[in-house]
Amino acid sequence: MVNDSGQLYTMEGIAAGLVMLLTAYLILSTTSIYTPGDTHIPDMQLEQLGSDVLAMMDTPDTDGTKSDLEIFVNDDNSTGFEDMFLDYCNMMASDTDTLHMSANVTYRDKDDQIKEHLLVEPDETWTGRESAVRVTRWVQLDKQTNQMRPYGSRAQAVLVEVLLWRA
Amino acid sequence: MACMNEDGQWIVLMGLLVAVGLFFLALIINQSALVGQTTAEGVLEFPKNDIRDLREAIFDYVDGGCQEAVQKDIIAISLERKNAVVSFSVGQRVSISGQQAYPVEIHYNNGVTEYDETVYHY
């Protein structure tokens, strides 16, 4: 007959061993802290939203006409650009979202310098500490005879950059 | 020692099994948070919109009559603001299925993603 009087001690030994292993694992794993609530996922969604809004604004109503984006940039129309952009990206099924934006236009001037022109100033929610994302879109401007826009009058490609944040 | 009560041993064993099972389930939940993070990082890193937008800008450049200044704009601003080395060229018109098309060669490299394409633009 097998003597089984020591079984409980064996169990206890295994349990203690597991507890020690677990403790060692937990202590070692604390050296690398992953924060699941990192901003990557909302950033990704915000970036996609911003790109889509710019794509919508860059789509002309009919073939052969200019898009709203191109007209706003060409006329340096700050409020028109801001209103349409915020209107599109704060659209939700029920309530409105609370997104804010600023925009500038990067262009190459006649001295071959890359310059920036502030198209839409950031509003009062901008503190510099927002987790903002940057979305961009190329716009091609036609040659212009009367010198109105700040980028120069030749036909040129400019980059519209929008900072987008939730506040 | 000899008269120790050993009646509850199976309960102890089952308790241990359940505890180990729970531990592994917790590990799996712990990993699931990383999945979302790495996916989002991958999406943010990959310049999908940049490349699409660049293609459209180049097509606009072709439609606008391939002005050299516009080409210089795109190359210089891409390097300055998007950290991307861009080069593109437009060849002579060729006939494709009865339609005249410009072969456009596009090269894009931002250090992480490299993209090369030859596309026929009507």
mmCIF file of C-alpha atoms in Angstrom:
data_model
loop_
_atom_site.group_PDB
_atom_site.id
_atom_site.type_symbol
_atom_site.label_atom_id
_atom_site.label_comp_id
_atom_site.label_asym_id
_atom_site.label_seq_id
_atom_site.Cartn_x
_atom_site.Cartn_y
_atom_site.Cartn_z
ATOM 1 C CA MET A 1 0.000 0.000 0.000
ATOM 2 C CA VAL A 2 1.356 3.384 -1.015
ATOM 3 C CA ASN A 3 1.933 5.754 1.823
ATOM 4 C CA ASP A 4 0.224 9.062 0.979
ATOM 5 C CA SER A 5 0.599 10.875 4.243
ATOM 6 C CA GLY A 6 2.974 13.516 2.779
ATOM 7 C CA GLN A 7 0.719 14.712 -0.070
ATOM 8 C CA LEU A 8 -0.432 17.876 1.595
ATOM 9 C CA TYR A 9 3.156 18.996 2.094
ATOM 10 C CA THR A 10 3.839 18.421 -1.593
ATOM 11 C CA MET A 11 0.799 20.549 -2.510
ATOM 12 C CA GLU A 12 1.955 23.234 -0.162
ATOM 13 C CA GLY A 13 5.421 23.147 -1.671
ATOM 14 C CA ILE A 14 4.057 23.522 -5.205
ATOM 15 C CA ALA A 15 1.745 26.359 -4.166
ATOM 16 C CA ALA A 16 4.575 28.175 -2.433
ATOM 17 C CA GLY A 17 6.778 27.684 -5.488
ATOM 18 C CA LEU A 18 4.126 29.165 -7.775
ATOM 19 C CA VAL A 19 3.605 32.129 -5.497
ATOM 20 C CA MET A 20 7.349 32.807 -5.476
ATOM 21 C CA LEU A 21 7.573 32.517 -9.273
ATOM 22 C CA LEU A 22 4.620 34.868 -9.682
ATOM 23 C CA THR A 23 6.195 37.399 -7.367
ATOM 24 C CA ALA A 24 9.477 37.244 -9.238
ATOM 25 C CA TYR A 25 7.641 37.700 -12.564
ATOM 26 C CA LEU A 26 5.680 40.691 -11.283
ATOM 27 C CA ILE A 27 8.792 42.363 -9.892
ATOM 28 C CA LEU A 28 10.758 41.857 -13.097
ATOM 29 C CA SER A 29 7.904 43.016 -15.317
ATOM 30 C CA THR A 30 7.503 46.313 -13.459
ATOM 31 C CA THR A 31 10.743 47.541 -15.044
ATOM 32 C CA SER A 32 8.905 48.039 -18.345
ATOM 33 C CA ILE A 33 5.677 49.907 -17.865
ATOM 34 C CA TYR A 34 3.234 49.927 -20.741
ATOM 35 C CA THR A 35 0.398 52.375 -20.448
ATOM 36 C CA PRO A 36 -2.542 51.138 -22.486
ATOM 37 C CA GLY A 37 -4.204 54.526 -22.154
ATOM 38 C CA ASP A 38 -1.458 56.018 -24.284
ATOM 39 C CA THR A 39 -2.580 58.645 -26.771
ATOM 40 C CA HIS A 40 -1.767 56.606 -29.850
ATOM 41 C CA ILE A 41 -5.254 55.306 -30.518
ATOM 42 C CA PRO A 42 -7.128 58.652 -30.224
ATOM 43 C CA ASP A 43 -4.286 60.291 -32.171
ATOM 44 C CA MET A 44 -4.719 57.830 -34.989
ATOM 45 C CA GLN A 45 -8.464 58.440 -35.121
ATOM 46 C CA LEU A 46 -8.022 62.204 -35.009
ATOM 47 C CA GLU A 47 -5.446 62.119 -37.797
ATOM 48 C CA GLN A 48 -7.716 60.055 -39.996
ATOM 49 C CA LEU A 49 -10.625 62.405 -39.329
ATOM 50 C CA GLY A 50 -8.544 65.465 -40.161
ATOM 51 C CA SER A 51 -7.245 63.937 -43.394
ATOM 52 C CA ASP A 52 -10.761 63.032 -44.427
ATOM 53 C CA VAL A 53 -12.038 66.543 -43.708
ATOM 54 C CA LEU A 54 -9.271 68.070 -45.821
ATOM 55 C CA ALA A 55 -10.045 65.580 -48.601
ATOM 56 C CA MET A 56 -13.716 66.599 -48.464
ATOM 57 C CA MET A 57 -12.827 70.270 -48.649
ATOM 58 C CA ASP A 58 -10.469 69.576 -51.558
ATOM 59 C CA THR A 59 -13.189 67.921 -53.632
ATOM 60 C CA PRO A 60 -14.816 70.298 -56.121
ATOM 61 C CA ASP A 61 -18.575 70.268 -56.565
ATOM 62 C CA THR A 62 -18.342 69.600 -60.274
ATOM 63 C CA ASP A 63 -15.550 68.619 -62.603
ATOM 64 C CA GLY A 64 -13.512 71.559 -63.783
ATOM 65 C CA THR A 65 -14.348 73.918 -60.914
ATOM 66 C CA LYS A 66 -12.093 74.808 -58.025
ATOM 67 C CA SER A 67 -12.405 73.119 -54.649
ATOM 68 C CA ASP A 68 -13.376 75.069 -51.533
ATOM 69 C CA LEU A 69 -9.937 74.440 -50.048
ATOM 70 C CA GLU A 70 -8.186 75.930 -53.041
ATOM 71 C CA ILE A 71 -10.448 78.991 -53.011
ATOM 72 C CA PHE A 72 -9.937 79.590 -49.276
ATOM 73 C CA VAL A 73 -6.162 79.293 -49.565
ATOM 74 C CA ASN A 74 -6.003 81.410 -52.695
ATOM 75 C CA ASP A 75 -8.116 84.185 -51.148
ATOM 76 C CA ASP A 76 -6.405 83.845 -47.760
ATOM 77 C CA ASN A 77 -9.907 83.410 -46.318
ATOM 78 C CA SER A 78 -9.215 82.554 -42.697
ATOM 79 C CA THR A 79 -12.751 82.477 -41.307
ATOM 80 C CA GLY A 80 -14.228 80.606 -44.257
ATOM 81 C CA PHE A 81 -11.595 77.902 -43.948
ATOM 82 C CA GLU A 82 -11.970 77.604 -40.181
ATOM 83 C CA ASP A 83 -15.768 77.520 -40.248
ATOM 84 C CA MET A 84 -15.977 74.833 -42.902
ATOM 85 C CA PHE A 85 -13.236 72.704 -41.348
ATOM 86 C CA LEU A 86 -14.712 72.804 -37.847
ATOM 87 C CA ASP A 87 -18.196 72.258 -39.216
ATOM 88 C CA TYR A 88 -17.091 69.103 -41.021
ATOM 89 C CA CYS A 89 -14.987 67.607 -38.238
ATOM 90 C CA ASN A 90 -17.339 68.351 -35.355
ATOM 91 C CA MET A 91 -20.202 66.635 -37.137
ATOM 92 C CA MET A 92 -21.573 63.757 -35.093
ATOM 93 C CA ALA A 93 -24.723 61.702 -35.111
ATOM 94 C CA SER A 94 -26.157 63.413 -32.045
ATOM 95 C CA ASP A 95 -24.180 66.124 -30.278
ATOM 96 C CA THR A 96 -21.258 68.113 -31.671
ATOM 97 C CA ASP A 97 -17.664 67.207 -30.964
ATOM 98 C CA THR A 98 -15.229 69.671 -29.358
ATOM 99 C CA LEU A 99 -12.397 69.822 -31.854
ATOM 100 C CA HIS A 100 -10.299 72.920 -32.364
ATOM 101 C CA MET A 101 -7.797 73.770 -35.065
ATOM 102 C CA SER A 102 -5.183 76.122 -36.356
ATOM 103 C CA ALA A 103 -3.722 76.135 -39.832
ATOM 104 C CA ASN A 104 -0.759 77.439 -41.709
ATOM 105 C CA VAL A 105 0.378 77.333 -45.286
ATOM 106 C CA THR A 106 3.942 76.455 -46.244
ATOM 107 C CA TYR A 107 5.187 77.891 -49.522
ATOM 108 C CA ARG A 108 8.411 78.546 -51.403
ATOM 109 C CA ASP A 109 9.034 82.203 -52.035
ATOM 110 C CA LYS A 110 10.924 83.760 -54.908
ATOM 111 C CA ASP A 111 14.254 83.624 -53.024
ATOM 112 C CA ASP A 112 13.943 79.825 -52.742
ATOM 113 C CA GLN A 113 13.158 80.080 -49.026
ATOM 114 C CA ILE A 114 10.500 77.914 -47.383
ATOM 115 C CA LYS A 115 8.143 80.260 -45.550
ATOM 116 C CA GLU A 116 5.055 79.751 -43.443
ATOM 117 C CA HIS A 117 1.925 81.835 -43.507
ATOM 118 C CA LEU A 118 -0.497 81.583 -40.585
ATOM 119 C CA LEU A 119 -3.888 80.993 -42.158
ATOM 120 C CA VAL A 120 -6.011 80.294 -39.063
ATOM 121 C CA GLU A 121 -4.856 81.415 -35.645
ATOM 122 C CA PRO A 122 -5.359 78.993 -32.750
ATOM 123 C CA ASP A 123 -8.240 79.920 -30.451
ATOM 124 C CA GLU A 124 -8.144 80.429 -26.697
ATOM 125 C CA THR A 125 -8.146 76.684 -25.923
ATOM 126 C CA TRP A 126 -4.617 76.371 -27.262
ATOM 127 C CA THR A 127 -2.078 76.215 -24.444
ATOM 128 C CA GLY A 128 0.758 74.445 -26.228
ATOM 129 C CA ARG A 129 0.264 71.320 -24.153
ATOM 130 C CA GLU A 130 -2.504 69.756 -26.189
ATOM 131 C CA SER A 131 -1.990 66.392 -27.748
ATOM 132 C CA ALA A 132 -2.469 67.784 -31.228
ATOM 133 C CA VAL A 133 -2.071 65.966 -34.500
ATOM 134 C CA ARG A 134 -0.937 67.487 -37.780
ATOM 135 C CA VAL A 135 -2.691 66.768 -41.049
ATOM 136 C CA THR A 136 -1.588 68.154 -44.377
ATOM 137 C CA ARG A 137 -2.814 68.583 -47.919
ATOM 138 C CA TRP A 138 -1.189 69.837 -51.081
ATOM 139 C CA VAL A 139 -2.941 72.649 -52.916
ATOM 140 C CA GLN A 140 -1.983 73.948 -56.344
ATOM 141 C CA LEU A 141 -2.632 77.596 -56.954
ATOM 142 C CA ASP A 142 -3.020 79.068 -60.406
ATOM 143 C CA LYS A 143 -1.002 81.982 -61.696
ATOM 144 C CA GLN A 144 -2.487 85.227 -60.527
ATOM 145 C CA THR A 145 -2.203 88.572 -62.218
ATOM 146 C CA ASN A 146 -3.081 90.951 -59.380
ATOM 147 C CA GLN A 147 -0.800 90.452 -56.385
ATOM 148 C CA MET A 148 -3.318 89.594 -53.680
ATOM 149 C CA ARG A 149 -2.287 86.455 -51.872
ATOM 150 C CA PRO A 150 0.743 86.367 -49.554
ATOM 151 C CA TYR A 151 2.500 83.472 -51.261
ATOM 152 C CA GLY A 152 3.412 85.184 -54.519
ATOM 153 C CA SER A 153 1.606 85.347 -57.815
ATOM 154 C CA ARG A 154 3.162 82.519 -59.848
ATOM 155 C CA ALA A 155 1.526 79.123 -60.268
ATOM 156 C CA GLN A 156 2.713 77.136 -57.289
ATOM 157 C CA ALA A 157 2.164 74.173 -54.997
ATOM 158 C CA VAL A 158 1.665 74.973 -51.318
ATOM 159 C CA LEU A 159 1.214 72.685 -48.349
ATOM 160 C CA VAL A 160 -1.739 73.347 -46.039
ATOM 161 C CA GLU A 161 -0.975 72.096 -42.529
ATOM 162 C CA VAL A 162 -3.727 71.832 -39.927
ATOM 163 C CA LEU A 163 -3.150 71.248 -36.227
ATOM 164 C CA LEU A 164 -6.133 69.497 -34.714
ATOM 165 C CA TRP A 165 -6.833 68.937 -31.046
ATOM 166 C CA ARG A 166 -9.681 68.066 -28.724
ATOM 167 C CA ALA A 167 -10.410 70.431 -25.860
ATOM 168 C CA MET B 1 2.239 14.312 12.085
ATOM 169 C CA ALA B 2 0.888 10.853 11.583
ATOM 170 C CA CYS B 3 -2.645 11.838 12.464
ATOM 171 C CA MET B 4 -2.826 14.991 10.273
ATOM 172 C CA ASN B 5 -6.203 15.429 8.567
ATOM 173 C CA GLU B 6 -5.798 15.090 4.768
ATOM 174 C CA ASP B 7 -9.471 15.195 3.729
ATOM 175 C CA GLY B 8 -9.340 18.536 1.869
ATOM 176 C CA GLN B 9 -6.497 17.798 -0.495
ATOM 177 C CA TRP B 10 -8.623 17.649 -3.670
ATOM 178 C CA ILE B 11 -10.172 20.976 -2.870
ATOM 179 C CA VAL B 12 -6.715 22.476 -2.469
ATOM 180 C CA LEU B 13 -5.624 20.969 -5.790
ATOM 181 C CA MET B 14 -8.659 22.292 -7.659
ATOM 182 C CA GLY B 15 -8.192 25.713 -6.079
ATOM 183 C CA LEU B 16 -4.654 25.738 -7.366
ATOM 184 C CA LEU B 17 -5.762 24.800 -10.885
ATOM 185 C CA VAL B 18 -8.354 27.582 -10.948
ATOM 186 C CA ALA B 19 -5.794 30.095 -9.693
ATOM 187 C CA VAL B 20 -3.308 29.153 -12.404
ATOM 188 C CA GLY B 21 -6.059 29.379 -15.024
ATOM 189 C CA LEU B 22 -7.049 32.846 -13.864
ATOM 190 C CA PHE B 23 -3.415 33.911 -13.983
ATOM 191 C CA PHE B 24 -3.113 32.981 -17.650
ATOM 192 C CA LEU B 25 -6.384 34.694 -18.522
ATOM 193 C CA ALA B 26 -5.055 37.850 -16.870
ATOM 194 C CA LEU B 27 -1.914 37.575 -18.984
ATOM 195 C CA ILE B 28 -4.018 37.443 -22.157
ATOM 196 C CA ILE B 29 -6.032 40.519 -21.138
ATOM 197 C CA ASN B 30 -2.759 42.284 -20.374
ATOM 198 C CA GLN B 31 -1.500 41.565 -23.898
ATOM 199 C CA SER B 32 -4.683 42.811 -25.554
ATOM 200 C CA ALA B 33 -3.891 46.379 -24.565
ATOM 201 C CA LEU B 34 -0.615 46.131 -26.459
ATOM 202 C CA VAL B 35 -2.380 44.992 -29.611
ATOM 203 C CA GLY B 36 -4.302 48.261 -29.889
ATOM 204 C CA GLN B 37 -1.189 50.280 -29.189
ATOM 205 C CA THR B 38 1.021 48.638 -31.782
ATOM 206 C CA THR B 39 -1.721 48.789 -34.396
ATOM 207 C CA ALA B 40 -2.269 52.495 -33.797
ATOM 208 C CA GLU B 41 1.480 53.105 -33.891
ATOM 209 C CA GLY B 42 1.718 51.271 -37.181
ATOM 210 C CA VAL B 43 -1.077 53.355 -38.675
ATOM 211 C CA LEU B 44 0.439 56.612 -37.436
ATOM 212 C CA GLU B 45 3.870 55.656 -38.723
ATOM 213 C CA PHE B 46 2.754 54.662 -42.197
ATOM 214 C CA PRO B 47 2.306 57.785 -44.369
ATOM 215 C CA LYS B 48 -0.727 56.560 -46.289
ATOM 216 C CA ASN B 49 -2.361 59.963 -46.584
ATOM 217 C CA ASP B 50 0.944 61.625 -47.442
ATOM 218 C CA ILE B 51 1.535 59.296 -50.356
ATOM 219 C CA ARG B 52 -2.013 59.580 -51.678
ATOM 220 C CA ASP B 53 -1.862 63.336 -51.372
ATOM 221 C CA LEU B 54 1.523 63.491 -53.082
ATOM 222 C CA ARG B 55 0.179 61.458 -56.016
ATOM 223 C CA GLU B 56 -2.705 63.868 -56.412
ATOM 224 C CA ALA B 57 -0.378 66.858 -56.192
ATOM 225 C CA ILE B 58 1.801 65.348 -58.909
ATOM 226 C CA PHE B 59 -1.224 64.663 -61.115
ATOM 227 C CA ASP B 60 -2.258 68.286 -60.638
ATOM 228 C CA TYR B 61 1.264 69.273 -61.639
ATOM 229 C CA VAL B 62 0.964 67.215 -64.823
ATOM 230 C CA ASP B 63 -2.474 68.713 -65.566
ATOM 231 C CA GLY B 64 -1.057 72.175 -64.985
ATOM 232 C CA GLY B 65 1.482 71.710 -67.740
ATOM 233 C CA CYS B 66 4.495 70.407 -65.752
ATOM 234 C CA GLN B 67 5.860 73.749 -64.587
ATOM 235 C CA GLU B 68 9.353 73.449 -63.200
ATOM 236 C CA ALA B 69 8.658 75.872 -60.340
ATOM 237 C CA VAL B 70 5.770 73.721 -59.104
ATOM 238 C CA GLN B 71 8.002 70.652 -59.180
ATOM 239 C CA LYS B 72 10.621 72.519 -57.131
ATOM 240 C CA ASP B 73 7.871 73.580 -54.685
ATOM 241 C CA ILE B 74 6.766 70.003 -54.086
ATOM 242 C CA ILE B 75 10.310 68.647 -53.661
ATOM 243 C CA ALA B 76 11.500 71.469 -51.385
ATOM 244 C CA ILE B 77 8.397 71.598 -49.151
ATOM 245 C CA SER B 78 8.266 67.794 -48.849
ATOM 246 C CA LEU B 79 11.825 67.782 -47.548
ATOM 247 C CA GLU B 80 11.319 70.739 -45.237
ATOM 248 C CA ARG B 81 7.942 69.930 -43.706
ATOM 249 C CA LYS B 82 7.354 66.206 -44.257
ATOM 250 C CA ASN B 83 10.934 64.921 -43.876
ATOM 251 C CA ALA B 84 10.487 63.069 -47.122
ATOM 252 C CA VAL B 85 12.787 62.854 -50.103
ATOM 253 C CA VAL B 86 10.585 63.085 -53.156
ATOM 254 C CA SER B 87 11.423 62.942 -56.827
ATOM 255 C CA PHE B 88 9.213 62.555 -59.831
ATOM 256 C CA SER B 89 9.425 62.822 -63.575
ATOM 257 C CA VAL B 90 6.988 62.831 -66.446
ATOM 258 C CA GLY B 91 7.811 61.090 -69.726
ATOM 259 C CA GLN B 92 6.608 61.516 -73.273
ATOM 260 C CA ARG B 93 2.976 60.739 -73.973
ATOM 261 C CA VAL B 94 2.322 57.166 -74.989
ATOM 262 C CA SER B 95 -0.756 55.472 -76.350
ATOM 263 C CA ILE B 96 -2.435 53.040 -73.976
ATOM 264 C CA SER B 97 -5.505 51.201 -75.246
ATOM 265 C CA GLY B 98 -6.148 54.012 -77.669
ATOM 266 C CA GLN B 99 -5.813 56.770 -75.073
ATOM 267 C CA GLN B 100 -2.885 59.143 -74.704
ATOM 268 C CA ALA B 101 -1.278 58.972 -71.267
ATOM 269 C CA TYR B 102 1.754 60.457 -69.554
ATOM 270 C CA PRO B 103 3.987 57.969 -67.769
ATOM 271 C CA VAL B 104 4.685 59.478 -64.331
ATOM 272 C CA GLU B 105 7.450 58.097 -62.153
ATOM 273 C CA ILE B 106 7.097 58.818 -58.440
ATOM 274 C CA HIS B 107 9.706 58.124 -55.767
ATOM 275 C CA TYR B 108 9.079 58.785 -52.091
ATOM 276 C CA ASN B 109 11.232 57.994 -49.062
ATOM 277 C CA ASN B 110 10.762 59.335 -45.559
ATOM 278 C CA GLY B 111 13.375 57.109 -43.937
ATOM 279 C CA VAL B 112 10.811 54.595 -42.731
ATOM 280 C CA THR B 113 8.636 54.027 -45.747
ATOM 281 C CA GLU B 114 9.879 53.828 -49.302
ATOM 282 C CA TYR B 115 7.469 54.095 -52.182
ATOM 283 C CA ASP B 116 8.096 53.910 -55.928
ATOM 284 C CA GLU B 117 5.505 53.941 -58.632
ATOM 285 C CA THR B 118 5.168 54.354 -62.364
ATOM 286 C CA VAL B 119 1.656 55.430 -63.175
ATOM 287 C CA TYR B 120 0.028 56.418 -66.445
ATOM 288 C CA HIS B 121 -1.900 59.634 -66.099
ATOM 289 C CA TYR B 122 -4.494 60.502 -68.703
#
